[in-house]
mmCIF file with all atom_site columns, C-alpha atoms in Angstrom:
data_model
loop_
_atom_site.group_PDB
_atom_site.id
_atom_site.type_symbol
_atom_site.label_atom_id
_atom_site.label_alt_id
_atom_site.label_comp_id
_atom_site.label_asym_id
_atom_site.label_entity_id
_atom_site.label_seq_id
_atom_site.pdbx_PDB_ins_code
_atom_site.Cartn_x
_atom_site.Cartn_y
_atom_site.Cartn_z
_atom_site.occupancy
_atom_site.B_iso_or_equiv
_atom_site.pdbx_formal_charge
_atom_site.auth_seq_id
_atom_site.auth_comp_id
_atom_site.auth_asym_id
_atom_site.auth_atom_id
_atom_site.pdbx_PDB_model_num
ATOM 1   C CA . MET P 1 1   ? -17.906 -2.153  6.863   1.00 62.00 ? 1   MET P CA 1
ATOM 2   C CA . SER P 1 2   ? -15.585 -2.787  9.803   1.00 76.00 ? 2   SER P CA 1
ATOM 3   C CA . LEU P 1 3   ? -12.802 -5.227  10.489  1.00 93.00 ? 3   LEU P CA 1
ATOM 4   C CA . LYS P 1 4   ? -13.148 -7.757  13.301  1.00 94.00 ? 4   LYS P CA 1
ATOM 5   C CA . LYS P 1 5   ? -11.311 -7.890  16.605  1.00 94.00 ? 5   LYS P CA 1
ATOM 6   C CA . GLU P 1 6   ? -11.534 -11.671 16.363  1.00 96.00 ? 6   GLU P CA 1
ATOM 7   C CA . GLY P 1 7   ? -9.562  -11.439 13.132  1.00 96.00 ? 7   GLY P CA 1
ATOM 8   C CA . ILE P 1 8   ? -6.653  -9.648  14.783  1.00 96.00 ? 8   ILE P CA 1
ATOM 9   C CA . GLU P 1 9   ? -6.747  -12.072 17.708  1.00 97.00 ? 9   GLU P CA 1
ATOM 10  C CA . PHE P 1 10  ? -6.529  -14.971 15.278  1.00 97.00 ? 10  PHE P CA 1
ATOM 11  C CA . LEU P 1 11  ? -3.640  -13.416 13.318  1.00 97.00 ? 11  LEU P CA 1
ATOM 12  C CA . VAL P 1 12  ? -1.635  -12.896 16.500  1.00 97.00 ? 12  VAL P CA 1
ATOM 13  C CA . GLU P 1 13  ? -2.241  -16.406 17.852  1.00 97.00 ? 13  GLU P CA 1
ATOM 14  C CA . ASN P 1 14  ? -1.629  -18.010 14.461  1.00 97.00 ? 14  ASN P CA 1
ATOM 15  C CA . ARG P 1 15  ? 1.675   -16.154 14.117  1.00 96.00 ? 15  ARG P CA 1
ATOM 16  C CA . ILE P 1 16  ? 2.788   -17.211 17.607  1.00 96.00 ? 16  ILE P CA 1
ATOM 17  C CA . ARG P 1 17  ? 1.850   -20.858 17.086  1.00 96.00 ? 17  ARG P CA 1
ATOM 18  C CA . ASN P 1 18  ? 3.474   -20.877 13.626  1.00 95.00 ? 18  ASN P CA 1
ATOM 19  C CA . ASP P 1 19  ? 1.956   -24.282 12.980  1.00 95.00 ? 19  ASP P CA 1
ATOM 20  C CA . ARG P 1 20  ? 0.370   -25.542 9.741   1.00 95.00 ? 20  ARG P CA 1
ATOM 21  C CA . GLU P 1 21  ? -1.897  -27.960 11.555  1.00 97.00 ? 21  GLU P CA 1
ATOM 22  C CA . PHE P 1 22  ? -3.318  -25.175 13.724  1.00 97.00 ? 22  PHE P CA 1
ATOM 23  C CA . TYR P 1 23  ? -3.840  -22.901 10.716  1.00 97.00 ? 23  TYR P CA 1
ATOM 24  C CA . ASN P 1 24  ? -5.488  -25.595 8.601   1.00 96.00 ? 24  ASN P CA 1
ATOM 25  C CA . SER P 1 25  ? -7.858  -26.494 11.413  1.00 97.00 ? 25  SER P CA 1
ATOM 26  C CA . HIS P 1 26  ? -8.865  -22.849 11.862  1.00 97.00 ? 26  HIS P CA 1
ATOM 27  C CA . LYS P 1 27  ? -9.316  -21.785 8.240   1.00 96.00 ? 27  LYS P CA 1
ATOM 28  C CA . ASP P 1 28  ? -13.028 -21.195 8.851   1.00 97.00 ? 28  ASP P CA 1
ATOM 29  C CA . ILE P 1 29  ? -12.130 -18.584 11.489  1.00 97.00 ? 29  ILE P CA 1
ATOM 30  C CA . ALA P 1 30  ? -9.524  -17.034 9.185   1.00 97.00 ? 30  ALA P CA 1
ATOM 31  C CA . ASN P 1 31  ? -12.043 -16.723 6.370   1.00 97.00 ? 31  ASN P CA 1
ATOM 32  C CA . LYS P 1 32  ? -14.872 -15.406 8.556   1.00 97.00 ? 32  LYS P CA 1
ATOM 33  C CA . TYR P 1 33  ? -12.955 -12.833 10.581  1.00 97.00 ? 33  TYR P CA 1
ATOM 34  C CA . VAL P 1 34  ? -10.026 -11.894 8.333   1.00 97.00 ? 34  VAL P CA 1
ATOM 35  C CA . ILE P 1 35  ? -10.580 -12.593 4.630   1.00 97.00 ? 35  ILE P CA 1
ATOM 36  C CA . GLU P 1 36  ? -14.318 -11.919 4.332   1.00 97.00 ? 36  GLU P CA 1
ATOM 37  C CA . PRO P 1 37  ? -14.184 -8.502  6.092   1.00 97.00 ? 37  PRO P CA 1
ATOM 38  C CA . LEU P 1 38  ? -11.302 -7.502  3.806   1.00 98.00 ? 38  LEU P CA 1
ATOM 39  C CA . LYS P 1 39  ? -13.301 -8.595  0.749   1.00 97.00 ? 39  LYS P CA 1
ATOM 40  C CA . GLU P 1 40  ? -16.165 -6.382  1.899   1.00 97.00 ? 40  GLU P CA 1
ATOM 41  C CA . LEU P 1 41  ? -13.769 -3.481  2.433   1.00 97.00 ? 41  LEU P CA 1
ATOM 42  C CA . VAL P 1 42  ? -12.388 -3.917  -1.099  1.00 98.00 ? 42  VAL P CA 1
ATOM 43  C CA . ILE P 1 43  ? -15.940 -3.894  -2.485  1.00 98.00 ? 43  ILE P CA 1
ATOM 44  C CA . GLU P 1 44  ? -16.760 -0.682  -0.603  1.00 98.00 ? 44  GLU P CA 1
ATOM 45  C CA . LEU P 1 45  ? -13.597 1.028   -1.841  1.00 98.00 ? 45  LEU P CA 1
ATOM 46  C CA . THR P 1 46  ? -13.994 -0.155  -5.443  1.00 98.00 ? 46  THR P CA 1
ATOM 47  C CA . PRO P 1 47  ? -16.195 2.694   -6.782  1.00 98.00 ? 47  PRO P CA 1
ATOM 48  C CA . TYR P 1 48  ? -13.726 5.267   -5.486  1.00 98.00 ? 48  TYR P CA 1
ATOM 49  C CA . MET P 1 49  ? -10.703 3.430   -6.836  1.00 98.00 ? 49  MET P CA 1
ATOM 50  C CA . LEU P 1 50  ? -12.194 3.032   -10.286 1.00 98.00 ? 50  LEU P CA 1
ATOM 51  C CA . GLY P 1 51  ? -13.005 6.738   -10.214 1.00 98.00 ? 51  GLY P CA 1
ATOM 52  C CA . VAL P 1 52  ? -9.321  7.440   -9.609  1.00 98.00 ? 52  VAL P CA 1
ATOM 53  C CA . ASP P 1 53  ? -8.091  5.005   -12.251 1.00 98.00 ? 53  ASP P CA 1
ATOM 54  C CA . GLY P 1 54  ? -10.388 2.841   -14.347 1.00 98.00 ? 54  GLY P CA 1
ATOM 55  C CA . GLU P 1 55  ? -7.566  0.376   -15.031 1.00 97.00 ? 55  GLU P CA 1
ATOM 56  C CA . MET P 1 56  ? -7.110  -0.646  -11.415 1.00 97.00 ? 56  MET P CA 1
ATOM 57  C CA . ILE P 1 57  ? -7.594  -4.274  -10.400 1.00 97.00 ? 57  ILE P CA 1
ATOM 58  C CA . VAL P 1 58  ? -10.480 -4.386  -7.927  1.00 98.00 ? 58  VAL P CA 1
ATOM 59  C CA . GLU P 1 59  ? -11.275 -8.105  -7.623  1.00 98.00 ? 59  GLU P CA 1
ATOM 60  C CA . PRO P 1 60  ? -11.881 -8.882  -3.916  1.00 97.00 ? 60  PRO P CA 1
ATOM 61  C CA . LYS P 1 61  ? -9.608  -11.914 -3.882  1.00 96.00 ? 61  LYS P CA 1
ATOM 62  C CA . THR P 1 62  ? -6.320  -12.934 -2.307  1.00 95.00 ? 62  THR P CA 1
ATOM 63  C CA . THR P 1 63  ? -3.388  -12.371 -4.676  1.00 88.00 ? 63  THR P CA 1
ATOM 64  C CA . LYS P 1 64  ? -5.520  -9.797  -6.554  1.00 95.00 ? 64  LYS P CA 1
ATOM 65  C CA . THR P 1 65  ? -6.185  -7.080  -3.979  1.00 98.00 ? 65  THR P CA 1
ATOM 66  C CA . ILE P 1 66  ? -5.820  -8.960  -0.666  1.00 98.00 ? 66  ILE P CA 1
ATOM 67  C CA . SER P 1 67  ? -2.672  -10.411 0.862   1.00 97.00 ? 67  SER P CA 1
ATOM 68  C CA . ARG P 1 68  ? -2.390  -14.035 1.900   1.00 96.00 ? 68  ARG P CA 1
ATOM 69  C CA . ILE P 1 69  ? -2.115  -14.993 5.567   1.00 97.00 ? 69  ILE P CA 1
ATOM 70  C CA . ALA P 1 70  ? 0.599   -17.505 4.693   1.00 95.00 ? 70  ALA P CA 1
ATOM 71  C CA . ARG P 1 71  ? 3.988   -15.930 3.999   1.00 93.00 ? 71  ARG P CA 1
ATOM 72  C CA . ASP P 1 72  ? 6.187   -16.668 1.002   1.00 88.00 ? 72  ASP P CA 1
ATOM 73  C CA . THR P 1 73  ? 9.406   -17.774 2.686   1.00 86.00 ? 73  THR P CA 1
ATOM 74  C CA . ARG P 1 74  ? 11.332  -18.793 -0.423  1.00 85.00 ? 74  ARG P CA 1
ATOM 75  C CA . TYR P 1 75  ? 13.424  -15.634 -0.686  1.00 82.00 ? 75  TYR P CA 1
ATOM 76  C CA . THR P 1 76  ? 13.824  -14.552 2.935   1.00 84.00 ? 76  THR P CA 1
ATOM 77  C CA . ASN P 1 77  ? 15.801  -15.648 5.976   1.00 86.00 ? 77  ASN P CA 1
ATOM 78  C CA . ASP P 1 78  ? 12.656  -15.240 8.085   1.00 85.00 ? 78  ASP P CA 1
ATOM 79  C CA . LYS P 1 79  ? 10.940  -18.620 7.797   1.00 89.00 ? 79  LYS P CA 1
ATOM 80  C CA . THR P 1 80  ? 7.920   -17.685 9.924   1.00 94.00 ? 80  THR P CA 1
ATOM 81  C CA . LEU P 1 81  ? 4.983   -19.360 8.195   1.00 95.00 ? 81  LEU P CA 1
ATOM 82  C CA . TYR P 1 82  ? 2.270   -16.759 8.811   1.00 96.00 ? 82  TYR P CA 1
ATOM 83  C CA . ARG P 1 83  ? 1.935   -13.010 9.073   1.00 95.00 ? 83  ARG P CA 1
ATOM 84  C CA . ASP P 1 84  ? 0.204   -11.119 11.881  1.00 96.00 ? 84  ASP P CA 1
ATOM 85  C CA . ASN P 1 85  ? -0.714  -8.222  9.599   1.00 97.00 ? 85  ASN P CA 1
ATOM 86  C CA . MET P 1 86  ? -2.856  -8.098  6.472   1.00 97.00 ? 86  MET P CA 1
ATOM 87  C CA . TRP P 1 87  ? -3.167  -5.598  3.656   1.00 97.00 ? 87  TRP P CA 1
ATOM 88  C CA . ILE P 1 88  ? -5.092  -4.666  0.561   1.00 98.00 ? 88  ILE P CA 1
ATOM 89  C CA . MET P 1 89  ? -3.570  -3.016  -2.515  1.00 97.00 ? 89  MET P CA 1
ATOM 90  C CA . PHE P 1 90  ? -5.243  -1.327  -5.470  1.00 98.00 ? 90  PHE P CA 1
ATOM 91  C CA . MET P 1 91  ? -3.009  -1.085  -8.518  1.00 97.00 ? 91  MET P CA 1
ATOM 92  C CA . ARG P 1 92  ? -3.012  -1.670  -12.264 1.00 96.00 ? 92  ARG P CA 1
ATOM 93  C CA . ARG P 1 93  ? -2.035  -5.048  -13.666 1.00 92.00 ? 93  ARG P CA 1
ATOM 94  C CA . ARG P 1 94  ? 1.662   -5.563  -13.129 1.00 81.00 ? 94  ARG P CA 1
ATOM 95  C CA . GLY P 1 95  ? 3.966   -5.057  -16.068 1.00 71.00 ? 95  GLY P CA 1
ATOM 96  C CA . GLU P 1 96  ? 6.474   -7.638  -17.174 1.00 69.00 ? 96  GLU P CA 1
ATOM 97  C CA . TRP P 1 97  ? 9.458   -5.758  -15.748 1.00 76.00 ? 97  TRP P CA 1
ATOM 98  C CA . ILE P 1 98  ? 8.284   -3.138  -13.282 1.00 87.00 ? 98  ILE P CA 1
ATOM 99  C CA . LYS P 1 99  ? 5.298   -2.707  -10.996 1.00 92.00 ? 99  LYS P CA 1
ATOM 100 C CA . PRO P 1 100 ? 2.830   0.199   -11.019 1.00 96.00 ? 100 PRO P CA 1
ATOM 101 C CA . PRO P 1 101 ? 2.003   2.364   -7.996  1.00 97.00 ? 101 PRO P CA 1
ATOM 102 C CA . GLY P 1 102 ? -1.077  1.761   -5.907  1.00 98.00 ? 102 GLY P CA 1
ATOM 103 C CA . PHE P 1 103 ? -3.123  2.694   -2.873  1.00 98.00 ? 103 PHE P CA 1
ATOM 104 C CA . TYR P 1 104 ? -2.682  0.414   0.132   1.00 98.00 ? 104 TYR P CA 1
ATOM 105 C CA . PHE P 1 105 ? -4.119  -0.297  3.573   1.00 98.00 ? 105 PHE P CA 1
ATOM 106 C CA . ASP P 1 106 ? -2.281  -2.434  6.132   1.00 98.00 ? 106 ASP P CA 1
ATOM 107 C CA . TYR P 1 107 ? -3.441  -3.386  9.627   1.00 97.00 ? 107 TYR P CA 1
ATOM 108 C CA . SER P 1 108 ? -2.315  -5.417  12.641  1.00 96.00 ? 108 SER P CA 1
ATOM 109 C CA . ALA P 1 109 ? -2.716  -5.468  16.406  1.00 94.00 ? 109 ALA P CA 1
ATOM 110 C CA . ASN P 1 110 ? -0.510  -2.346  16.496  1.00 93.00 ? 110 ASN P CA 1
ATOM 111 C CA . GLY P 1 111 ? -2.861  -0.203  14.405  1.00 94.00 ? 111 GLY P CA 1
ATOM 112 C CA . PHE P 1 112 ? -3.063  0.530   10.714  1.00 97.00 ? 112 PHE P CA 1
ATOM 113 C CA . GLU P 1 113 ? -1.280  2.338   7.919   1.00 98.00 ? 113 GLU P CA 1
ATOM 114 C CA . TYR P 1 114 ? -2.500  3.522   4.536   1.00 98.00 ? 114 TYR P CA 1
ATOM 115 C CA . GLY P 1 115 ? -1.190  5.557   1.666   1.00 98.00 ? 115 GLY P CA 1
ATOM 116 C CA . VAL P 1 116 ? 0.168   5.407   -1.860  1.00 98.00 ? 116 VAL P CA 1
ATOM 117 C CA . GLY P 1 117 ? 3.373   4.054   -3.335  1.00 97.00 ? 117 GLY P CA 1
ATOM 118 C CA . PHE P 1 118 ? 5.100   1.092   -4.949  1.00 93.00 ? 118 PHE P CA 1
ATOM 119 C CA . THR P 1 119 ? 5.484   -2.480  -3.711  1.00 85.00 ? 119 THR P CA 1
ATOM 120 C CA . SER P 1 120 ? 8.961   -2.288  -5.243  1.00 84.00 ? 120 SER P CA 1
ATOM 121 C CA . THR P 1 121 ? 10.621  0.566   -7.088  1.00 84.00 ? 121 THR P CA 1
ATOM 122 C CA . ASP P 1 122 ? 12.652  0.107   -10.249 1.00 87.00 ? 122 ASP P CA 1
ATOM 123 C CA . LYS P 1 123 ? 15.432  2.649   -10.803 1.00 91.00 ? 123 LYS P CA 1
ATOM 124 C CA . SER P 1 124 ? 13.837  3.593   -14.138 1.00 94.00 ? 124 SER P CA 1
ATOM 125 C CA . ILE P 1 125 ? 10.770  4.856   -12.295 1.00 95.00 ? 125 ILE P CA 1
ATOM 126 C CA . ILE P 1 126 ? 12.816  7.049   -9.968  1.00 96.00 ? 126 ILE P CA 1
ATOM 127 C CA . ASP P 1 127 ? 14.786  8.387   -12.924 1.00 96.00 ? 127 ASP P CA 1
ATOM 128 C CA . ALA P 1 128 ? 11.532  9.271   -14.704 1.00 97.00 ? 128 ALA P CA 1
ATOM 129 C CA . LEU P 1 129 ? 10.181  10.831  -11.509 1.00 97.00 ? 129 LEU P CA 1
ATOM 130 C CA . ARG P 1 130 ? 13.259  13.038  -11.167 1.00 97.00 ? 130 ARG P CA 1
ATOM 131 C CA . GLU P 1 131 ? 12.842  14.242  -14.725 1.00 98.00 ? 131 GLU P CA 1
ATOM 132 C CA . LEU P 1 132 ? 9.244   15.226  -13.965 1.00 98.00 ? 132 LEU P CA 1
ATOM 133 C CA . ILE P 1 133 ? 10.397  17.065  -10.844 1.00 98.00 ? 133 ILE P CA 1
ATOM 134 C CA . VAL P 1 134 ? 13.308  18.921  -12.452 1.00 97.00 ? 134 VAL P CA 1
ATOM 135 C CA . SER P 1 135 ? 11.175  19.978  -15.433 1.00 98.00 ? 135 SER P CA 1
ATOM 136 C CA . GLU P 1 136 ? 8.433   21.123  -13.051 1.00 98.00 ? 136 GLU P CA 1
ATOM 137 C CA . ASP P 1 137 ? 5.915   19.012  -14.919 1.00 98.00 ? 137 ASP P CA 1
ATOM 138 C CA . GLU P 1 138 ? 2.339   20.024  -14.125 1.00 98.00 ? 138 GLU P CA 1
ATOM 139 C CA . THR P 1 139 ? 1.619   16.592  -12.635 1.00 98.00 ? 139 THR P CA 1
ATOM 140 C CA . PHE P 1 140 ? 4.497   17.037  -10.209 1.00 98.00 ? 140 PHE P CA 1
ATOM 141 C CA . LEU P 1 141 ? 3.472   20.578  -9.276  1.00 98.00 ? 141 LEU P CA 1
ATOM 142 C CA . ASP P 1 142 ? -0.051  19.317  -8.467  1.00 98.00 ? 142 ASP P CA 1
ATOM 143 C CA . ALA P 1 143 ? 1.401   16.527  -6.311  1.00 98.00 ? 143 ALA P CA 1
ATOM 144 C CA . TYR P 1 144 ? 3.872   18.890  -4.653  1.00 98.00 ? 144 TYR P CA 1
ATOM 145 C CA . GLU P 1 145 ? 1.100   21.327  -3.744  1.00 98.00 ? 145 GLU P CA 1
ATOM 146 C CA . ALA P 1 146 ? -1.140  18.532  -2.478  1.00 98.00 ? 146 ALA P CA 1
ATOM 147 C CA . TYR P 1 147 ? 1.611   17.189  -0.225  1.00 98.00 ? 147 TYR P CA 1
ATOM 148 C CA . ASN P 1 148 ? 2.650   20.565  1.158   1.00 98.00 ? 148 ASN P CA 1
ATOM 149 C CA . SER P 1 149 ? -0.913  21.648  1.886   1.00 98.00 ? 149 SER P CA 1
ATOM 150 C CA . GLN P 1 150 ? -1.689  18.744  4.233   1.00 97.00 ? 150 GLN P CA 1
ATOM 151 C CA . ASP P 1 151 ? -0.359  17.288  7.492   1.00 96.00 ? 151 ASP P CA 1
ATOM 152 C CA . MET P 1 152 ? -1.805  13.777  7.349   1.00 97.00 ? 152 MET P CA 1
ATOM 153 C CA . PHE P 1 153 ? 0.731   11.913  5.220   1.00 98.00 ? 153 PHE P CA 1
ATOM 154 C CA . THR P 1 154 ? 4.505   11.597  5.447   1.00 98.00 ? 154 THR P CA 1
ATOM 155 C CA . MET P 1 155 ? 6.976   10.892  2.660   1.00 98.00 ? 155 MET P CA 1
ATOM 156 C CA . GLY P 1 156 ? 8.836   7.643   3.215   1.00 97.00 ? 156 GLY P CA 1
ATOM 157 C CA . GLY P 1 157 ? 11.350  5.463   1.402   1.00 96.00 ? 157 GLY P CA 1
ATOM 158 C CA . ASP P 1 158 ? 15.081  5.003   0.988   1.00 95.00 ? 158 ASP P CA 1
ATOM 159 C CA . ARG P 1 159 ? 17.131  8.159   0.755   1.00 95.00 ? 159 ARG P CA 1
ATOM 160 C CA . TYR P 1 160 ? 20.713  8.889   -0.259  1.00 95.00 ? 160 TYR P CA 1
ATOM 161 C CA . LYS P 1 161 ? 22.923  8.850   2.850   1.00 94.00 ? 161 LYS P CA 1
ATOM 162 C CA . LYS P 1 162 ? 24.492  12.049  1.558   1.00 95.00 ? 162 LYS P CA 1
ATOM 163 C CA . ASP P 1 163 ? 22.261  14.345  -0.461  1.00 95.00 ? 163 ASP P CA 1
ATOM 164 C CA . LYS P 1 164 ? 23.064  14.498  -4.166  1.00 95.00 ? 164 LYS P CA 1
ATOM 165 C CA . TYR P 1 165 ? 20.550  17.230  -4.914  1.00 96.00 ? 165 TYR P CA 1
ATOM 166 C CA . THR P 1 166 ? 19.902  20.640  -3.413  1.00 95.00 ? 166 THR P CA 1
ATOM 167 C CA . GLY P 1 167 ? 17.280  23.294  -3.921  1.00 95.00 ? 167 GLY P CA 1
ATOM 168 C CA . LYS P 1 168 ? 13.544  23.621  -3.535  1.00 96.00 ? 168 LYS P CA 1
ATOM 169 C CA . TYR P 1 169 ? 12.737  20.001  -4.434  1.00 97.00 ? 169 TYR P CA 1
ATOM 170 C CA . ALA P 1 170 ? 15.708  18.367  -2.691  1.00 97.00 ? 170 ALA P CA 1
ATOM 171 C CA . ASP P 1 171 ? 13.521  16.271  -0.374  1.00 97.00 ? 171 ASP P CA 1
ATOM 172 C CA . TRP P 1 172 ? 11.905  14.626  -3.397  1.00 98.00 ? 172 TRP P CA 1
ATOM 173 C CA . LEU P 1 173 ? 14.984  14.366  -5.585  1.00 98.00 ? 173 LEU P CA 1
ATOM 174 C CA . ASN P 1 174 ? 17.118  12.651  -2.957  1.00 97.00 ? 174 ASN P CA 1
ATOM 175 C CA . MET P 1 175 ? 14.709  9.706   -2.567  1.00 96.00 ? 175 MET P CA 1
ATOM 176 C CA . LYS P 1 176 ? 15.865  6.361   -4.018  1.00 95.00 ? 176 LYS P CA 1
ATOM 177 C CA . SER P 1 177 ? 12.414  4.891   -3.419  1.00 95.00 ? 177 SER P CA 1
ATOM 178 C CA . ILE P 1 178 ? 9.276   6.720   -2.402  1.00 96.00 ? 178 ILE P CA 1
ATOM 179 C CA . TYR P 1 179 ? 5.870   6.280   -0.846  1.00 97.00 ? 179 TYR P CA 1
ATOM 180 C CA . PHE P 1 180 ? 3.475   8.337   1.262   1.00 98.00 ? 180 PHE P CA 1
ATOM 181 C CA . TYR P 1 181 ? 1.899   6.953   4.401   1.00 98.00 ? 181 TYR P CA 1
ATOM 182 C CA . ARG P 1 182 ? -0.243  7.696   7.420   1.00 98.00 ? 182 ARG P CA 1
ATOM 183 C CA . ARG P 1 183 ? -0.205  5.565   10.575  1.00 97.00 ? 183 ARG P CA 1
ATOM 184 C CA . GLU P 1 184 ? -3.044  5.429   13.081  1.00 95.00 ? 184 GLU P CA 1
ATOM 185 C CA . ASP P 1 185 ? -3.571  3.388   16.222  1.00 89.00 ? 185 ASP P CA 1
ATOM 186 C CA . ASP P 1 186 ? -7.226  4.223   16.854  1.00 82.00 ? 186 ASP P CA 1
ATOM 187 C CA . GLY P 1 187 ? -8.999  0.874   17.148  1.00 80.00 ? 187 GLY P CA 1
ATOM 188 C CA . ASP P 1 188 ? -12.351 2.650   17.157  1.00 87.00 ? 188 ASP P CA 1
ATOM 189 C CA . VAL P 1 189 ? -11.748 3.606   13.516  1.00 92.00 ? 189 VAL P CA 1
ATOM 190 C CA . LEU P 1 190 ? -10.479 0.159   12.546  1.00 92.00 ? 190 LEU P CA 1
ATOM 191 C CA . PHE P 1 191 ? -13.598 -1.514  13.918  1.00 92.00 ? 191 PHE P CA 1
ATOM 192 C CA . ASP P 1 192 ? -16.045 1.158   12.762  1.00 92.00 ? 192 ASP P CA 1
ATOM 193 C CA . ASP P 1 193 ? -18.524 0.719   9.923   1.00 92.00 ? 193 ASP P CA 1
ATOM 194 C CA . CYS P 1 194 ? -17.199 3.959   8.405   1.00 94.00 ? 194 CYS P CA 1
ATOM 195 C CA . LEU P 1 195 ? -13.672 2.609   7.880   1.00 96.00 ? 195 LEU P CA 1
ATOM 196 C CA . ALA P 1 196 ? -13.957 2.757   4.073   1.00 97.00 ? 196 ALA P CA 1
ATOM 197 C CA . GLU P 1 197 ? -15.176 6.357   4.224   1.00 97.00 ? 197 GLU P CA 1
ATOM 198 C CA . HIS P 1 198 ? -12.286 7.234   6.543   1.00 97.00 ? 198 HIS P CA 1
ATOM 199 C CA . LEU P 1 199 ? -9.757  5.761   4.124   1.00 98.00 ? 199 LEU P CA 1
ATOM 200 C CA . ILE P 1 200 ? -11.300 7.474   1.106   1.00 98.00 ? 200 ILE P CA 1
ATOM 201 C CA . LYS P 1 201 ? -10.983 10.883  2.772   1.00 98.00 ? 201 LYS P CA 1
ATOM 202 C CA . GLY P 1 202 ? -7.287  10.226  3.189   1.00 98.00 ? 202 GLY P CA 1
ATOM 203 C CA . TYR P 1 203 ? -6.763  8.793   -0.285  1.00 98.00 ? 203 TYR P CA 1
ATOM 204 C CA . GLU P 1 204 ? -8.386  11.859  -1.798  1.00 98.00 ? 204 GLU P CA 1
ATOM 205 C CA . VAL P 1 205 ? -5.744  14.063  -0.166  1.00 98.00 ? 205 VAL P CA 1
ATOM 206 C CA . ILE P 1 206 ? -2.921  12.175  -1.898  1.00 98.00 ? 206 ILE P CA 1
ATOM 207 C CA . ARG P 1 207 ? -4.740  11.452  -5.148  1.00 98.00 ? 207 ARG P CA 1
ATOM 208 C CA . PRO P 1 208 ? -2.531  13.925  -7.119  1.00 98.00 ? 208 PRO P CA 1
ATOM 209 C CA . ILE P 1 209 ? 0.529   12.050  -5.851  1.00 98.00 ? 209 ILE P CA 1
ATOM 210 C CA . TYR P 1 210 ? -0.829  8.815   -7.322  1.00 98.00 ? 210 TYR P CA 1
ATOM 211 C CA . TYR P 1 211 ? -1.102  10.477  -10.727 1.00 98.00 ? 211 TYR P CA 1
ATOM 212 C CA . LEU P 1 212 ? 2.515   11.649  -10.464 1.00 98.00 ? 212 LEU P CA 1
ATOM 213 C CA . LEU P 1 213 ? 3.785   8.188   -9.573  1.00 98.00 ? 213 LEU P CA 1
ATOM 214 C CA . LEU P 1 214 ? 1.641   6.664   -12.307 1.00 98.00 ? 214 LEU P CA 1
ATOM 215 C CA . LYS P 1 215 ? 3.066   9.053   -14.904 1.00 98.00 ? 215 LYS P CA 1
ATOM 216 C CA . ALA P 1 216 ? 6.613   8.153   -13.847 1.00 97.00 ? 216 ALA P CA 1
ATOM 217 C CA . TYR P 1 217 ? 5.710   4.462   -14.110 1.00 96.00 ? 217 TYR P CA 1
ATOM 218 C CA . ILE P 1 218 ? 4.224   4.885   -17.605 1.00 95.00 ? 218 ILE P CA 1
ATOM 219 C CA . ILE P 1 219 ? 7.314   6.772   -18.823 1.00 95.00 ? 219 ILE P CA 1
ATOM 220 C CA . ALA P 1 220 ? 9.553   4.052   -17.370 1.00 93.00 ? 220 ALA P CA 1
ATOM 221 C CA . THR P 1 221 ? 7.597   1.235   -19.038 1.00 91.00 ? 221 THR P CA 1
ATOM 222 C CA . GLU P 1 222 ? 7.716   2.991   -22.420 1.00 87.00 ? 222 GLU P CA 1
ATOM 223 C CA . MET P 1 223 ? 11.505  3.165   -22.137 1.00 79.00 ? 223 MET P CA 1
ATOM 224 C CA . LYS P 1 224 ? 11.929  -0.571  -21.432 1.00 64.00 ? 224 LYS P CA 1
#
């Protein structure tokens, strides 16, 4: 399964025009070259994702695993109507108060990014994560080893301006939010039929990190 160049071209033009009439009159193009290829990608990734976590949502639908093209502008100063990037996200059903971690893939005309993390991070999750780190929980040690033994993914997120923690695990402990990502700009991969296989190879590298983030999430939800 590969994504379509026509899909990226449409996303860019639609973003520039920023016009509901244009978008509504080109929904057939949006569905054919953007939404349908992403649905197929979700379907191809589903067996792997369910093997990682059988509770993941894998429905190939917008608002389930696929982002909408139209932006939600209710809570932002940016009132641009449409996005020029699209993403998919595999995660468990969202809790009432906090959101679980997930694997994501995001692409645009500038390339693509994929990895694992949270769409938003509640402080209770980070607190639980720090406890797992400080206690050298086995799940953390597996994630720590997985991260340090690879050079594909980078740790990202908000960090304390001035470190509060020192020592061996300082890089992890000083994060106020956390995710792990890889960026690529190789269009040949994006438009190749082996895209799903390419992503799976990367996801497998950071699979232990997902289990760490999931454990922190579960601890946080049990404390609510």
